[in-house]
PDB file of C-alpha atoms in Angstrom:
ATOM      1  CA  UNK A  27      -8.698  17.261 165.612  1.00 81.00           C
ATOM      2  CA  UNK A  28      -7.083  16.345 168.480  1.00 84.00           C
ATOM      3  CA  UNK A  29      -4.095  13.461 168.983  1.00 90.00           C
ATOM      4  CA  UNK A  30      -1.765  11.821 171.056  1.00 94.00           C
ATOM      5  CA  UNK A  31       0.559   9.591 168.912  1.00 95.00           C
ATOM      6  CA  UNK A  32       2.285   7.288 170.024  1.00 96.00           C
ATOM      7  CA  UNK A  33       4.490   4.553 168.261  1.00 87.00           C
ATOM      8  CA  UNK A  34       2.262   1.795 167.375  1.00 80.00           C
ATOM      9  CA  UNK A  35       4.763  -0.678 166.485  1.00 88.00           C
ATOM     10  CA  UNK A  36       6.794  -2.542 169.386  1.00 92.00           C
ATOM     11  CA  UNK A  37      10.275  -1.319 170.149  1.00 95.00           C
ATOM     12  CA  UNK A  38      12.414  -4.164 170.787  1.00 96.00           C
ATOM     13  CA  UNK A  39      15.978  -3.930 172.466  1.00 96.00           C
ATOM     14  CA  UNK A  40      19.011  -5.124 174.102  1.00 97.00           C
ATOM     15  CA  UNK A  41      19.509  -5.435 177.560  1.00 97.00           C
ATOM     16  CA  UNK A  42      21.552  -2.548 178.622  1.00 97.00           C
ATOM     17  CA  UNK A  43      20.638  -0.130 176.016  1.00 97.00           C
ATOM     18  CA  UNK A  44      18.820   2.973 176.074  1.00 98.00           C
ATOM     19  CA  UNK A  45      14.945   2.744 174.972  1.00 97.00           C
ATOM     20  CA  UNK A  46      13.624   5.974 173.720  1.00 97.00           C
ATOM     21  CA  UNK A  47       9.846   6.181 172.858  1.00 97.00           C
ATOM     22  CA  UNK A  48       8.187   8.863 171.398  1.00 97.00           C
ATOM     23  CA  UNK A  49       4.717  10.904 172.401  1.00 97.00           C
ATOM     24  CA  UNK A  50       3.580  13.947 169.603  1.00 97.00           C
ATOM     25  CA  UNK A  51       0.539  15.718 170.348  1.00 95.00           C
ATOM     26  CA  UNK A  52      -1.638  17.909 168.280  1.00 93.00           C
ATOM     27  CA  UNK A  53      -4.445  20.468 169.180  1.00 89.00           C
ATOM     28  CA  UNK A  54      -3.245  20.086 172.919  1.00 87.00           C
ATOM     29  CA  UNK A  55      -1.741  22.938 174.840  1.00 84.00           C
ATOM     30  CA  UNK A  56      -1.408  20.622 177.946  1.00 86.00           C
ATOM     31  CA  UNK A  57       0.055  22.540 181.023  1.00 84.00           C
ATOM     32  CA  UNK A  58       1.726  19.065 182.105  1.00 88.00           C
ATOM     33  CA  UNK A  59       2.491  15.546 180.244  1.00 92.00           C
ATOM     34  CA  UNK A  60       2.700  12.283 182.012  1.00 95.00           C
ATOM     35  CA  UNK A  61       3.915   8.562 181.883  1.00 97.00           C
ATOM     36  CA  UNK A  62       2.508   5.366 182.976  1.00 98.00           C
ATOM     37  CA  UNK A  63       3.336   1.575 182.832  1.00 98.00           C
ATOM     38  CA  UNK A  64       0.915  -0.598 181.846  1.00 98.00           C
ATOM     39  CA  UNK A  65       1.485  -4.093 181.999  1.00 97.00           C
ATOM     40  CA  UNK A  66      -0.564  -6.773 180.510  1.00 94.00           C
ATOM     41  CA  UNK A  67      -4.199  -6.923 182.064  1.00 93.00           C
ATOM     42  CA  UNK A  68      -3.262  -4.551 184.626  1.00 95.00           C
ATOM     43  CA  UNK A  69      -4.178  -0.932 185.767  1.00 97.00           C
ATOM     44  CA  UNK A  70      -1.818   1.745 184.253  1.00 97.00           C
ATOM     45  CA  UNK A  71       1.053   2.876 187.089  1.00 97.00           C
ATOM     46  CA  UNK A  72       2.143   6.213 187.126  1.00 96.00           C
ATOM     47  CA  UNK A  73       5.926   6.906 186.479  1.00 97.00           C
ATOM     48  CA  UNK A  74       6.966  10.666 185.945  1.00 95.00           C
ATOM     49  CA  UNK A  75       4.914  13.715 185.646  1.00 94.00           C
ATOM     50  CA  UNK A  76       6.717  16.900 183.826  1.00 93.00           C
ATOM     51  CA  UNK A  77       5.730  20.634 183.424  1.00 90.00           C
ATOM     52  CA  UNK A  78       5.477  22.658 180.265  1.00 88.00           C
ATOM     53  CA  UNK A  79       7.999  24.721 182.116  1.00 90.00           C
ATOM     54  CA  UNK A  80      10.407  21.663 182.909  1.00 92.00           C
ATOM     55  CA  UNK A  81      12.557  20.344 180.063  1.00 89.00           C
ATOM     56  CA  UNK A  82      13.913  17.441 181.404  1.00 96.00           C
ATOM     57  CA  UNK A  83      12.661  15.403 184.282  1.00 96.00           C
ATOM     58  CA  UNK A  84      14.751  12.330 186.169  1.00 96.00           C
ATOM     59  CA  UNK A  85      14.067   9.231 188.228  1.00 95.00           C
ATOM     60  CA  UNK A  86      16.612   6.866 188.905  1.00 96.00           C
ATOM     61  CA  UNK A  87      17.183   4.757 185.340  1.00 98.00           C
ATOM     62  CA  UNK A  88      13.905   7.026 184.050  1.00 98.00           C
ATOM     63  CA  UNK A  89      13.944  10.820 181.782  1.00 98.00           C
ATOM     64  CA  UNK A  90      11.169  12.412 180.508  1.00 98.00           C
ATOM     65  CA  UNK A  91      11.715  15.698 177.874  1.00 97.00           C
ATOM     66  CA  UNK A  92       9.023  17.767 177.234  1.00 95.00           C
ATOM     67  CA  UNK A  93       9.433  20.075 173.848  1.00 94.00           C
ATOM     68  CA  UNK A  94       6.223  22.281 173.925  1.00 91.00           C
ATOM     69  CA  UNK A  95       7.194  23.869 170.536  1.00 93.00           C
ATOM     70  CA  UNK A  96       7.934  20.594 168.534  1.00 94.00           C
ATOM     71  CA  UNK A  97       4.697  18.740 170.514  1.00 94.00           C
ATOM     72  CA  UNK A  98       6.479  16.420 171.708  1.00 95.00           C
ATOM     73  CA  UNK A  99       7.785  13.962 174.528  1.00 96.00           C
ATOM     74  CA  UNK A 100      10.528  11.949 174.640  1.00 97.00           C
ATOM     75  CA  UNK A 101      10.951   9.123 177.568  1.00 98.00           C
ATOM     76  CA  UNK A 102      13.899   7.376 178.170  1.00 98.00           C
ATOM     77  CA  UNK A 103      15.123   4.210 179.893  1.00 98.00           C
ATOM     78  CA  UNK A 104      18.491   3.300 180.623  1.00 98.00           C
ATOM     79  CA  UNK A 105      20.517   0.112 181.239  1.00 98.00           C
ATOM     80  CA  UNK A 106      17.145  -1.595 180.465  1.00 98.00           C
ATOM     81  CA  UNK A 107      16.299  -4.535 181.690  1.00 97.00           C
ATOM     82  CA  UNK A 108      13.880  -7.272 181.113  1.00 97.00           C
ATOM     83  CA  UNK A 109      11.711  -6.689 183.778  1.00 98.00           C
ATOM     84  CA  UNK A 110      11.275  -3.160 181.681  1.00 98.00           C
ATOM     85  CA  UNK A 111       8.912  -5.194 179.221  1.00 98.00           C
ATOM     86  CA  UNK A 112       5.698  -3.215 179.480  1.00 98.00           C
ATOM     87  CA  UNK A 113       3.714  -1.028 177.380  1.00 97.00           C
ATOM     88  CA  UNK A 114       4.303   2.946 178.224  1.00 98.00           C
ATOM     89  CA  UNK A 115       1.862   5.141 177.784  1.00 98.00           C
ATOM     90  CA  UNK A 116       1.466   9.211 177.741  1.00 97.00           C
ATOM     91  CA  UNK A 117      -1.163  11.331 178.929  1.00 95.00           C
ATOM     92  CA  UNK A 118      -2.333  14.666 179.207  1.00 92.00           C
ATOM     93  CA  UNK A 119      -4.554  16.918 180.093  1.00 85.00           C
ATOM     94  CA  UNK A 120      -7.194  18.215 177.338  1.00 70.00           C
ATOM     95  CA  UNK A 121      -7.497  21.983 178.250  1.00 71.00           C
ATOM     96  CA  UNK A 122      -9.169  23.345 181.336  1.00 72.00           C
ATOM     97  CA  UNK A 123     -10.896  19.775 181.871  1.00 75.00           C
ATOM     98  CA  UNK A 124     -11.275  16.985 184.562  1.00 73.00           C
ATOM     99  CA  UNK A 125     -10.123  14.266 182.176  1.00 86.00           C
ATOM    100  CA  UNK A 126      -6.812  12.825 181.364  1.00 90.00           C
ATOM    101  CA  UNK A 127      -6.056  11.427 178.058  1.00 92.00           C
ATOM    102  CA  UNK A 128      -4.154   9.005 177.035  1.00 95.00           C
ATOM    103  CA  UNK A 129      -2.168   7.734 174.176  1.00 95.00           C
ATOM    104  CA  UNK A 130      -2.177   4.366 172.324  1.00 93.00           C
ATOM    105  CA  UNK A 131       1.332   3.165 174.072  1.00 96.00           C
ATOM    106  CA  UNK A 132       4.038   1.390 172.800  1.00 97.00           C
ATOM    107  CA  UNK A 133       4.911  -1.649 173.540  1.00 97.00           C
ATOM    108  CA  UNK A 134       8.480  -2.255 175.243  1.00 98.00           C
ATOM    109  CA  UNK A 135      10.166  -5.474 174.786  1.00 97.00           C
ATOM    110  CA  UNK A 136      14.084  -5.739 176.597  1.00 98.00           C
ATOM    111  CA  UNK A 137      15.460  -9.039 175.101  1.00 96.00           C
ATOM    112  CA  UNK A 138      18.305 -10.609 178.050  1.00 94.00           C
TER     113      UNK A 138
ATOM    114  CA  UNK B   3       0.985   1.342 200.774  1.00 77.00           C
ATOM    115  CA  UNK B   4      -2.950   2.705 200.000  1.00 80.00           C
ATOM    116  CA  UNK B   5      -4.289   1.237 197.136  1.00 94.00           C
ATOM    117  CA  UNK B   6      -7.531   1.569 194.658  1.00 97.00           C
ATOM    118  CA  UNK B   7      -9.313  -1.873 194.917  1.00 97.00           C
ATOM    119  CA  UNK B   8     -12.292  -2.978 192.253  1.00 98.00           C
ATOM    120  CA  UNK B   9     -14.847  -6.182 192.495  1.00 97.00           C
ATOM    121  CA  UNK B  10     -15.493  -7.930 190.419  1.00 97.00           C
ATOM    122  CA  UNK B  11     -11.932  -8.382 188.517  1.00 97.00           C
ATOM    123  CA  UNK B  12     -14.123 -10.331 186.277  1.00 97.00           C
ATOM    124  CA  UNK B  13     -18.045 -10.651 185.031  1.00 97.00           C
ATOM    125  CA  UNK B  14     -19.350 -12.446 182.666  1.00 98.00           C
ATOM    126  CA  UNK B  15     -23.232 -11.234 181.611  1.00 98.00           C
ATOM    127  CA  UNK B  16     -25.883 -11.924 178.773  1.00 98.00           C
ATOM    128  CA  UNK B  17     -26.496  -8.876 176.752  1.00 97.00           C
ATOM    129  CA  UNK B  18     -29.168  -6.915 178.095  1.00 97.00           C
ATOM    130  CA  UNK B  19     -28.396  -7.698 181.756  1.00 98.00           C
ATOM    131  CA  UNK B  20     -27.525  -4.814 184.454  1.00 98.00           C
ATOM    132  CA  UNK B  21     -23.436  -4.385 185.517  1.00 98.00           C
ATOM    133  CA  UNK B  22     -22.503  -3.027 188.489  1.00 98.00           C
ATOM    134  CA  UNK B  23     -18.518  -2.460 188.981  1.00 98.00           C
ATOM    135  CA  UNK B  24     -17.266  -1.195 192.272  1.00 97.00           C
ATOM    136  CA  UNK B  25     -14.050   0.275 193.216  1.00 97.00           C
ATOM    137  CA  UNK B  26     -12.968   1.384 196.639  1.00 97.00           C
ATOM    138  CA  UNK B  27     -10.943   4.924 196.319  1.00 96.00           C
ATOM    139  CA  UNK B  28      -7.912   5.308 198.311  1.00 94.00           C
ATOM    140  CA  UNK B  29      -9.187   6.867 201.424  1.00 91.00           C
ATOM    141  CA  UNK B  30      -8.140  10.644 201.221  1.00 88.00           C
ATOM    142  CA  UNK B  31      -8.656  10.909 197.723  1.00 91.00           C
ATOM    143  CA  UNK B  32     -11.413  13.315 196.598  1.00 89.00           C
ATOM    144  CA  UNK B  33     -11.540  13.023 192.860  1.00 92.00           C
ATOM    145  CA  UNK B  34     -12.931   9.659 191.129  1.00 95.00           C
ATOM    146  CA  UNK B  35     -12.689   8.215 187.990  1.00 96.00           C
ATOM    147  CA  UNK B  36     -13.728   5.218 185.136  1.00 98.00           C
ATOM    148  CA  UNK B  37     -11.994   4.434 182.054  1.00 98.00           C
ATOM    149  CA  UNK B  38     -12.029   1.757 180.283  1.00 98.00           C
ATOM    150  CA  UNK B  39      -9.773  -0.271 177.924  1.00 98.00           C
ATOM    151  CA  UNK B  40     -11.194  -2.483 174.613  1.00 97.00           C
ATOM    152  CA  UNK B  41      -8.701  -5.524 174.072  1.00 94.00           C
ATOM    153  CA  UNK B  42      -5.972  -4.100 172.452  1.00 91.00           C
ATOM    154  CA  UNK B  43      -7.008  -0.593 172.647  1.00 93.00           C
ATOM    155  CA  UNK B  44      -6.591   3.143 174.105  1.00 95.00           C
ATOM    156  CA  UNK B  45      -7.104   3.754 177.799  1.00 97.00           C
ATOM    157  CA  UNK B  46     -10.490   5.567 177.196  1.00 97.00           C
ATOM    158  CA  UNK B  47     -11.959   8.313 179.491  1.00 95.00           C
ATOM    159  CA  UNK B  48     -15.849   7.800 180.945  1.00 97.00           C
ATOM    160  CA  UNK B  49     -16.055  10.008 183.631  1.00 96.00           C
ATOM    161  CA  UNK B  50     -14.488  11.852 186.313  1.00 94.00           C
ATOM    162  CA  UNK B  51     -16.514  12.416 189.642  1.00 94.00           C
ATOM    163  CA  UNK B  52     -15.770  15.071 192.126  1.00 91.00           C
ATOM    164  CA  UNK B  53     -18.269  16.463 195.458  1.00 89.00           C
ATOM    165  CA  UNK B  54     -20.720  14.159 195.124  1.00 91.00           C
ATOM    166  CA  UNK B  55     -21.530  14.459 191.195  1.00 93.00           C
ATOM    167  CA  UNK B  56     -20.125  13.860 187.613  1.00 95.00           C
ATOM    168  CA  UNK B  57     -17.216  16.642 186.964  1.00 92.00           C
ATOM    169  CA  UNK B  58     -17.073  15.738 183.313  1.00 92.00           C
ATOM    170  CA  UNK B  59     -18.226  12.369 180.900  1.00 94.00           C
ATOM    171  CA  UNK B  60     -17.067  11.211 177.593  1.00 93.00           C
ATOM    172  CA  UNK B  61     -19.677  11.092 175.015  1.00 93.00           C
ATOM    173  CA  UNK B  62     -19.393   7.355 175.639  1.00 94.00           C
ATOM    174  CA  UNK B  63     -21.105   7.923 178.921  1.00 96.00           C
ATOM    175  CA  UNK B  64     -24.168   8.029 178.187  1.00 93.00           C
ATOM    176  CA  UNK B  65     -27.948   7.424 179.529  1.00 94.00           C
ATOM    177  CA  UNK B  66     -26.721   3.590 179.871  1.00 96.00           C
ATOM    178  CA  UNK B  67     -24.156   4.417 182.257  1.00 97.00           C
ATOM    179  CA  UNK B  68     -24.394   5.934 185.823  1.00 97.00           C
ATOM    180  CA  UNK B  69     -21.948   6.254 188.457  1.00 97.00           C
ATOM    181  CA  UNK B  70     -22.941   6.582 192.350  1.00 95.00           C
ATOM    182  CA  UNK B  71     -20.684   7.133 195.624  1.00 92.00           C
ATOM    183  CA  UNK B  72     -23.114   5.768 197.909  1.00 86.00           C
ATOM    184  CA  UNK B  73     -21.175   5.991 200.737  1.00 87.00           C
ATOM    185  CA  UNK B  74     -18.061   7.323 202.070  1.00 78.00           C
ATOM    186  CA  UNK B  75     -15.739   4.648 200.730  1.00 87.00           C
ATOM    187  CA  UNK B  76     -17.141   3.230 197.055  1.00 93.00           C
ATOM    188  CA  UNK B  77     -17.640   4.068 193.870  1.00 96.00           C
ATOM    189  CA  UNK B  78     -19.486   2.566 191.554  1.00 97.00           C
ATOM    190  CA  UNK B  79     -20.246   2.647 187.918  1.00 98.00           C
ATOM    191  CA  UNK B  80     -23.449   0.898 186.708  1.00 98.00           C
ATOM    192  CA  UNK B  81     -24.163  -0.156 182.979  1.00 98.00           C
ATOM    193  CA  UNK B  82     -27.475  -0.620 182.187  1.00 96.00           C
ATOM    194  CA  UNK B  83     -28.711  -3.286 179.646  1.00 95.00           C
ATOM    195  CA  UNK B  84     -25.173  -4.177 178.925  1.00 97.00           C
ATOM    196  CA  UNK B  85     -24.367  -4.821 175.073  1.00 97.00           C
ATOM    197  CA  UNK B  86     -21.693  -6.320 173.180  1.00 97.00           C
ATOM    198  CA  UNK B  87     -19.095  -3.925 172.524  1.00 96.00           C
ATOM    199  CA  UNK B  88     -19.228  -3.185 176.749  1.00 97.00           C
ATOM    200  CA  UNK B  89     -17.113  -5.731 176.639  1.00 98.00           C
ATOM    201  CA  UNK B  90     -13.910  -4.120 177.852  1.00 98.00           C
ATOM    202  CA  UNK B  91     -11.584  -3.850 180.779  1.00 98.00           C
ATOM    203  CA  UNK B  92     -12.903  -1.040 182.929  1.00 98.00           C
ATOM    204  CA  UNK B  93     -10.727   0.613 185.585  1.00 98.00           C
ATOM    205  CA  UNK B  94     -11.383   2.799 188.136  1.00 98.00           C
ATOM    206  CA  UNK B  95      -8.874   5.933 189.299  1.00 97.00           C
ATOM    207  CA  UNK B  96      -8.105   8.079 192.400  1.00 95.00           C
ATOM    208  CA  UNK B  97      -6.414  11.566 192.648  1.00 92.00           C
ATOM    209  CA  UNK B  98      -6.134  13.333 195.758  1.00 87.00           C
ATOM    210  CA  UNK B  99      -5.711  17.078 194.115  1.00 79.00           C
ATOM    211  CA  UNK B 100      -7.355  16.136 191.043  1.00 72.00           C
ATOM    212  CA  UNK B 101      -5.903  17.114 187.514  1.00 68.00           C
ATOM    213  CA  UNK B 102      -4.518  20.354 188.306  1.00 66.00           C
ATOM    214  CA  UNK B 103      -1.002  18.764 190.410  1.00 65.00           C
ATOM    215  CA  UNK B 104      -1.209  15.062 190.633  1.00 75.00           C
ATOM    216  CA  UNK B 105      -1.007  11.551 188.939  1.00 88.00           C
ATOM    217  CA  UNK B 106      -3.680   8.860 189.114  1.00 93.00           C
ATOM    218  CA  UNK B 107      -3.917   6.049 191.040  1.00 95.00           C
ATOM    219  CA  UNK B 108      -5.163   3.071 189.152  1.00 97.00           C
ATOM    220  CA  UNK B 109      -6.949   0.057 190.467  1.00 98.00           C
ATOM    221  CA  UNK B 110      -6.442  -3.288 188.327  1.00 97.00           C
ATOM    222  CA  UNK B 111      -9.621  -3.512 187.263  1.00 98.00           C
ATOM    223  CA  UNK B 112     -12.942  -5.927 186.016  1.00 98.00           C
ATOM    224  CA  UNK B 113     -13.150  -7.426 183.277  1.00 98.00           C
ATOM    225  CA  UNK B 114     -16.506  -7.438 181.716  1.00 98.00           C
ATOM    226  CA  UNK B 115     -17.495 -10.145 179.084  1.00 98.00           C
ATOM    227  CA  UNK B 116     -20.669  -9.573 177.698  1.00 98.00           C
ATOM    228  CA  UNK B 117     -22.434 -12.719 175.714  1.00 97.00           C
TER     229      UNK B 117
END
């Protein structure tokens, strides 16, 4: 069947340090992968949008990898900040379709 | 800077009762979507809408929901004798390319509490 994983489990950090969170896919050959930031009983914002022909993708304190062999997306923040406390979600495209899915998210939590 | 709007942001209704949930598009956008979002839960897919009818639907879209552009700026989505487990955030989206290049644009959507 298909899946998007994502951690289910909060990531907490330090201010300053990098937060990494994870997004594995399975039964999905998605032409693109994308991030949003969803914060609590809000709409989901987009952040970055990378290519299954783009490794790595940048935006300011923001990277996004995209490994289309392991199934996987990595999505970075550095020098984190507080104001970084949000949940992150992936999504993707299933196939040929007019739908984007989206993964569980994990939360974020930056501690000052 | 353009923006997807949606009324209510929150309804409560007794089970059984119509729902109607609008959302105003940003303006040049031609694709339109609902998802919605159980406390605690996935962003779920409902529908996409593109030309004047339903591109694709979830197989939770069914005969209780409809959607309708009635006019050249909203969108609505319309739940029909509403039941418990409706109860969920619902959002509506905007794309101006659709799935193929671009991101969507989320509005920050209604809340529905059904009783």
């Amino acid at each position: 069947s298909q899946k998007i994983e994502q951690n289910s489990e909060a990531l907490n950090i330090q201010e300053g340090k990098t937060a990494t969170l994870t997004c594995n896919y399975t039964n999905y050959s998605p032409a693109y992968l994308q991030w949003y930031r969803q914060d609590p009983g809000r709409g989901p914002v987009f952040l970055l949008l990378i290519r299954e022909n783009e490794k790595e993708k940048r935006k300011e304190r923001l990277k996004v990898t995209f490994d289309t062999t392991l199934k996987q997306s990595l999505f970075h923040i550095t020098a984190s900040q507080p104001a970084d406390s949000a949940t992150y979600l992936c999504a993707l495209r299933g196939g040929a379709t007019n739908k984007l899915i989206f993964g569980t998210g994990t939360l974020l939590a930056v501690q000052p | 800077e353009p923006e997807v709007t949606q009324t209510p942001s929150h309804q409560v209704t007794q089970m059984g009762q119509e729902v109607i949930l609008r959302c105003v598009p940003i303006s040049n956008h031609l694709y339109f979507y609902w998802y919605r979002q159980i406390l605690g839960q996935k962003v779920e897919f409902l529908v996409s809408f593109y030309n004047n009818e339903i591109s694709e639907k979830s197989e939770i879209f069914d005969d209780q929901f409809s959607v309708e552009r009635p006019d050249g700026s909203n969108f609505t989505l319309k739940i029909r004798s509403t039941k418990l487990e409706d109860s969920a955030m619902y959002f509506c989206a905007s794309s101006e390319r659709g799935l193929n290049t671009g991101e969507l644009f989320f509005g920050e959507g209604s809340r529905l509490t059904v009783l």
